[in-house]
């Protein structure tokens, strides 16, 4: 086994328990490895083959589903991160797969480049974000997997393959079918992905009438760069975040007392104190103890957010910390279906008197050609429901999931859902082809766990 391997303390007997960010999944890997190169990854795979166990790659553990859990060998690529190559003509960057999203702006921005789009948070690893279809909002943009132009992956035979459109044989199949692969095809080691010239965002955060927003969302998504909204169920207004792309400006970072500093403080309140941190936590805590107060608290939360316009470097606007733990289910539905889906959700929550202290988040992304992408072949709306981690989520999620399913919904691979292989094959035209390639590349299921087996076998 590679001398770069790190074993958990007493790995052969009482190895260390692990849980994911949201505490919805837990496991105890027998071994934890942090290889610093592809050879180290191959060595771990050889060891797992030899001892007849399994391998699961882990990124930042930000998935809500058990996609990364294992009682076998865990591989983390935190020691395998950073820029490999920047091709300004092709407008691509090649990054090591363990690179955290939060480190990418620090790499690209000084060189005049940026990721085309980002989601709400950035602790995720690049491979983890790609492998579950992580996305932001904006119809002119795809999720991370849609921006992948090539990747390297170490498969069950221990060989690193370079997968790109011009490759041949298995590498070509892997490029076509497995850019988004939940780590069931092997361990990604490098990714070549689209980049764009560095840009800033002008953020416009305000309240709007929910009904008008619901009915106009589809048209408005086509007119603007990045639109999303948060709606506390039962409220007549929603919180809108509308970001417009602008040319990059050189900034001196904030000094106390400057206008920028004051804007920064206000933004901190919206993103960190309300949606991400203590304000929402307080609301969730009170609501969990006194459910009858939920509607009033939700109204307070909606009205407490100051309306604001500000500009900053793109990644600073896209991303904000989420320190209040929650469980989440998110489905993509065909874009045009979003108003009806939201209407049904509102109706069912009203009818059942379900009180929820976490907002519903609504976003959009453009169609892509990645077979397991939730936006494969269709412009998509993303509707996410959340529940504070101290409250049971099952009843709420069980109530809403059939609505998503009724509109050809495809669940985010990293967020809670109850679908199995037959459901997935109905929703993804190439699912059987993807599953057959998985079987061919990894016939012994070296990269499967119980959850992934239920999806692919
Ligand atoms: C607070 C919070 C906010 C979020 N916001 C968003 C959002 O805005 N948009 C969105 O779409 N999602 C969002 N998510 C979901 C999250 O982006 C995804 O679940 C993502 O996969 C997490 O990345 P990770 O690095 O933590 O991967 P992990 O959860 O650790 O792993 C995810 C999958 O990737 C696989 N994997 C990891 N590394 C490799 C590798 N090297 N090779 C092959 N496979 C690998 C794992 O085996 C697993 O199957 C959010 C989650 C949280 C907790």
mmCIF file of N, CA and C and ligand atoms in Angstrom, residues 21 56-64 67-68 77 97 119-121 124-125 127-129 131-135 182-183 186-188 322 326 330 363 412 414-415, ligand 1:
data_model
loop_
_atom_site.group_PDB
_atom_site.id
_atom_site.type_symbol
_atom_site.label_atom_id
_atom_site.label_comp_id
_atom_site.label_asym_id
_atom_site.label_seq_id
_atom_site.Cartn_x
_atom_site.Cartn_y
_atom_site.Cartn_z
ATOM 1 N N UNK A 21 -21.934 16.947 6.464
ATOM 2 C CA UNK A 21 -22.180 18.319 6.934
ATOM 3 C C UNK A 21 -23.519 18.427 7.665
ATOM 4 N N UNK A 56 -14.564 4.441 -1.665
ATOM 5 C CA UNK A 56 -15.440 5.582 -1.957
ATOM 6 C C UNK A 56 -14.618 6.859 -1.846
ATOM 7 N N UNK A 57 -14.633 7.677 -2.915
ATOM 8 C CA UNK A 57 -14.015 8.985 -2.787
ATOM 9 C C UNK A 57 -14.916 9.938 -2.000
ATOM 10 N N UNK A 58 -14.305 10.791 -1.227
ATOM 11 C CA UNK A 58 -15.039 11.814 -0.460
ATOM 12 C C UNK A 58 -14.473 13.176 -0.819
ATOM 13 N N UNK A 59 -15.361 14.163 -0.998
ATOM 14 C CA UNK A 59 -14.915 15.537 -1.186
ATOM 15 C C UNK A 59 -14.990 16.254 0.149
ATOM 16 N N UNK A 60 -15.931 17.196 0.243
ATOM 17 C CA UNK A 60 -16.086 17.961 1.485
ATOM 18 C C UNK A 60 -17.194 17.408 2.368
ATOM 19 N N UNK A 61 -17.817 16.306 1.942
ATOM 20 C CA UNK A 61 -18.901 15.726 2.753
ATOM 21 C C UNK A 61 -20.126 16.617 2.806
ATOM 22 N N UNK A 62 -20.369 17.390 1.747
ATOM 23 C CA UNK A 62 -21.514 18.301 1.730
ATOM 24 C C UNK A 62 -22.756 17.698 1.083
ATOM 25 N N UNK A 63 -22.673 16.443 0.671
ATOM 26 C CA UNK A 63 -23.891 15.825 0.134
ATOM 27 C C UNK A 63 -24.769 15.360 1.289
ATOM 28 N N UNK A 64 -26.071 15.448 1.076
ATOM 29 C CA UNK A 64 -27.034 15.027 2.094
ATOM 30 C C UNK A 64 -27.322 13.529 1.968
ATOM 31 N N UNK A 67 -23.975 9.212 -0.708
ATOM 32 C CA UNK A 67 -23.177 8.937 -1.908
ATOM 33 C C UNK A 67 -21.706 8.682 -1.593
ATOM 34 N N UNK A 68 -21.256 9.141 -0.443
ATOM 35 C CA UNK A 68 -19.824 9.006 -0.154
ATOM 36 C C UNK A 68 -19.543 8.101 1.043
ATOM 37 N N UNK A 77 -8.945 13.708 -1.660
ATOM 38 C CA UNK A 77 -7.883 14.290 -2.490
ATOM 39 C C UNK A 77 -7.482 15.692 -2.027
ATOM 40 N N UNK A 97 -8.410 17.362 -9.023
ATOM 41 C CA UNK A 97 -9.810 17.114 -8.654
ATOM 42 C C UNK A 97 -10.125 17.426 -7.196
ATOM 43 N N UNK A 119 -22.632 27.982 -7.133
ATOM 44 C CA UNK A 119 -23.794 27.763 -6.283
ATOM 45 C C UNK A 119 -23.747 28.660 -5.052
ATOM 46 N N UNK A 120 -24.461 28.216 -4.016
ATOM 47 C CA UNK A 120 -24.628 29.050 -2.814
ATOM 48 C C UNK A 120 -23.424 29.040 -1.889
ATOM 49 N N UNK A 121 -22.677 27.923 -1.903
ATOM 50 C CA UNK A 121 -21.554 27.788 -0.973
ATOM 51 C C UNK A 121 -20.338 27.274 -1.751
ATOM 52 N N UNK A 124 -17.092 22.852 -1.186
ATOM 53 C CA UNK A 124 -17.050 21.568 -1.900
ATOM 54 C C UNK A 124 -15.745 21.400 -2.670
ATOM 55 N N UNK A 125 -15.409 20.110 -2.904
ATOM 56 C CA UNK A 125 -14.289 19.802 -3.794
ATOM 57 C C UNK A 125 -14.802 19.885 -5.231
ATOM 58 N N UNK A 127 -14.242 17.786 -7.713
ATOM 59 C CA UNK A 127 -14.778 16.484 -8.150
ATOM 60 C C UNK A 127 -16.121 16.193 -7.500
ATOM 61 N N UNK A 128 -16.272 16.548 -6.248
ATOM 62 C CA UNK A 128 -17.547 16.314 -5.554
ATOM 63 C C UNK A 128 -18.664 17.127 -6.184
ATOM 64 N N UNK A 129 -18.381 18.391 -6.496
ATOM 65 C CA UNK A 129 -19.413 19.261 -7.087
ATOM 66 C C UNK A 129 -19.821 18.731 -8.462
ATOM 67 N N UNK A 131 -19.494 15.650 -9.576
ATOM 68 C CA UNK A 131 -20.016 14.285 -9.514
ATOM 69 C C UNK A 131 -21.454 14.180 -9.035
ATOM 70 N N UNK A 132 -22.004 15.259 -8.476
ATOM 71 C CA UNK A 132 -23.417 15.238 -8.067
ATOM 72 C C UNK A 132 -24.259 16.243 -8.846
ATOM 73 N N UNK A 133 -23.631 16.969 -9.773
ATOM 74 C CA UNK A 133 -24.407 17.944 -10.552
ATOM 75 C C UNK A 133 -24.682 19.236 -9.814
ATOM 76 N N UNK A 134 -23.730 19.684 -9.040
ATOM 77 C CA UNK A 134 -23.904 20.971 -8.326
ATOM 78 C C UNK A 134 -24.064 22.109 -9.337
ATOM 79 N N UNK A 135 -24.966 23.031 -9.014
ATOM 80 C CA UNK A 135 -25.325 24.103 -9.951
ATOM 81 C C UNK A 135 -25.580 25.395 -9.182
ATOM 82 N N UNK A 182 -21.009 10.346 -9.780
ATOM 83 C CA UNK A 182 -21.120 10.015 -8.348
ATOM 84 C C UNK A 182 -19.972 9.154 -7.835
ATOM 85 N N UNK A 183 -18.863 9.159 -8.544
ATOM 86 C CA UNK A 183 -17.732 8.358 -8.085
ATOM 87 C C UNK A 183 -17.928 6.871 -8.276
ATOM 88 N N UNK A 186 -14.965 5.501 -10.777
ATOM 89 C CA UNK A 186 -13.589 5.559 -10.325
ATOM 90 C C UNK A 186 -13.315 6.888 -9.627
ATOM 91 N N UNK A 187 -12.049 7.190 -9.467
ATOM 92 C CA UNK A 187 -11.658 8.408 -8.743
ATOM 93 C C UNK A 187 -11.125 9.424 -9.750
ATOM 94 N N UNK A 188 -11.842 10.531 -9.879
ATOM 95 C CA UNK A 188 -11.382 11.617 -10.756
ATOM 96 C C UNK A 188 -10.129 12.232 -10.160
ATOM 97 N N UNK A 322 -23.251 28.985 5.015
ATOM 98 C CA UNK A 322 -24.498 28.426 5.558
ATOM 99 C C UNK A 322 -24.115 27.706 6.841
ATOM 100 N N UNK A 326 -29.133 22.022 8.060
ATOM 101 C CA UNK A 326 -30.472 21.677 7.595
ATOM 102 C C UNK A 326 -30.404 20.397 6.773
ATOM 103 N N UNK A 330 -33.901 18.631 -3.245
ATOM 104 C CA UNK A 330 -34.024 19.555 -4.380
ATOM 105 C C UNK A 330 -34.263 18.752 -5.640
ATOM 106 N N UNK A 363 -34.423 28.264 -8.282
ATOM 107 C CA UNK A 363 -33.357 28.698 -9.197
ATOM 108 C C UNK A 363 -33.603 28.120 -10.593
ATOM 109 N N UNK A 412 -31.665 16.147 -7.269
ATOM 110 C CA UNK A 412 -30.231 16.460 -7.122
ATOM 111 C C UNK A 412 -29.587 15.222 -6.511
ATOM 112 N N UNK A 414 -26.989 14.863 -4.795
ATOM 113 C CA UNK A 414 -26.406 15.042 -3.467
ATOM 114 C C UNK A 414 -27.439 15.400 -2.407
ATOM 115 N N UNK A 415 -28.726 15.468 -2.795
ATOM 116 C CA UNK A 415 -29.751 15.908 -1.845
ATOM 117 C C UNK A 415 -30.812 14.819 -1.686
HETATM 118 C C1 LIG B 1 -24.771 24.072 2.845
HETATM 119 C C2 LIG B 1 -24.852 23.432 1.492
HETATM 120 C C3 LIG B 1 -25.099 24.220 0.378
HETATM 121 C C4 LIG B 1 -25.182 23.630 -0.886
HETATM 122 N N1 LIG B 1 -25.443 24.433 -1.955
HETATM 123 C C5 LIG B 1 -25.598 23.869 -3.184
HETATM 124 C C6 LIG B 1 -25.890 24.670 -4.322
HETATM 125 O O1 LIG B 1 -25.970 25.896 -4.261
HETATM 126 N N2 LIG B 1 -26.071 24.030 -5.504
HETATM 127 C C7 LIG B 1 -26.007 22.670 -5.630
HETATM 128 O O2 LIG B 1 -26.220 22.151 -6.720
HETATM 129 N N3 LIG B 1 -25.694 21.890 -4.569
HETATM 130 C C8 LIG B 1 -25.481 22.464 -3.374
HETATM 131 N N4 LIG B 1 -25.160 21.665 -2.296
HETATM 132 C C9 LIG B 1 -24.909 20.229 -2.541
HETATM 133 C C10 LIG B 1 -23.414 19.989 -2.785
HETATM 134 O O3 LIG B 1 -22.864 20.929 -3.677
HETATM 135 C C11 LIG B 1 -23.182 18.616 -3.414
HETATM 136 O O4 LIG B 1 -23.746 17.627 -2.616
HETATM 137 C C12 LIG B 1 -21.685 18.319 -3.651
HETATM 138 O O5 LIG B 1 -21.530 17.043 -4.170
HETATM 139 C C13 LIG B 1 -20.842 18.381 -2.419
HETATM 140 O O6 LIG B 1 -19.481 18.354 -2.787
HETATM 141 P P1 LIG B 1 -18.449 17.609 -1.844
HETATM 142 O O7 LIG B 1 -17.082 17.975 -2.281
HETATM 143 O O8 LIG B 1 -18.831 17.845 -0.441
HETATM 144 O O9 LIG B 1 -18.714 16.112 -2.268
HETATM 145 P P2 LIG B 1 -19.103 14.862 -1.337
HETATM 146 O O10 LIG B 1 -20.449 15.103 -0.775
HETATM 147 O O11 LIG B 1 -18.002 14.576 -0.417
HETATM 148 O O12 LIG B 1 -19.192 13.737 -2.448
HETATM 149 C C14 LIG B 1 -20.165 13.851 -3.452
HETATM 150 C C15 LIG B 1 -19.966 12.747 -4.482
HETATM 151 O O13 LIG B 1 -18.776 13.010 -5.216
HETATM 152 C C16 LIG B 1 -17.978 11.850 -5.206
HETATM 153 N N5 LIG B 1 -16.582 12.253 -5.306
HETATM 154 C C17 LIG B 1 -15.874 13.048 -4.475
HETATM 155 N N6 LIG B 1 -14.615 13.170 -4.901
HETATM 156 C C18 LIG B 1 -14.511 12.419 -6.029
HETATM 157 C C19 LIG B 1 -13.462 12.117 -6.925
HETATM 158 N N7 LIG B 1 -12.241 12.610 -6.777
HETATM 159 N N8 LIG B 1 -13.733 11.317 -7.978
HETATM 160 C C20 LIG B 1 -14.961 10.799 -8.169
HETATM 161 N N9 LIG B 1 -15.995 11.040 -7.347
HETATM 162 C C21 LIG B 1 -15.772 11.849 -6.288
HETATM 163 C C22 LIG B 1 -18.311 11.160 -3.906
HETATM 164 O O14 LIG B 1 -17.958 9.806 -3.916
HETATM 165 C C23 LIG B 1 -19.804 11.369 -3.877
HETATM 166 O O15 LIG B 1 -20.454 10.427 -4.696
HETATM 167 C C24 LIG B 1 -25.038 22.219 -1.026
HETATM 168 C C25 LIG B 1 -24.786 21.426 0.095
HETATM 169 C C26 LIG B 1 -24.684 22.034 1.343
HETATM 170 C C27 LIG B 1 -24.420 21.176 2.544
#
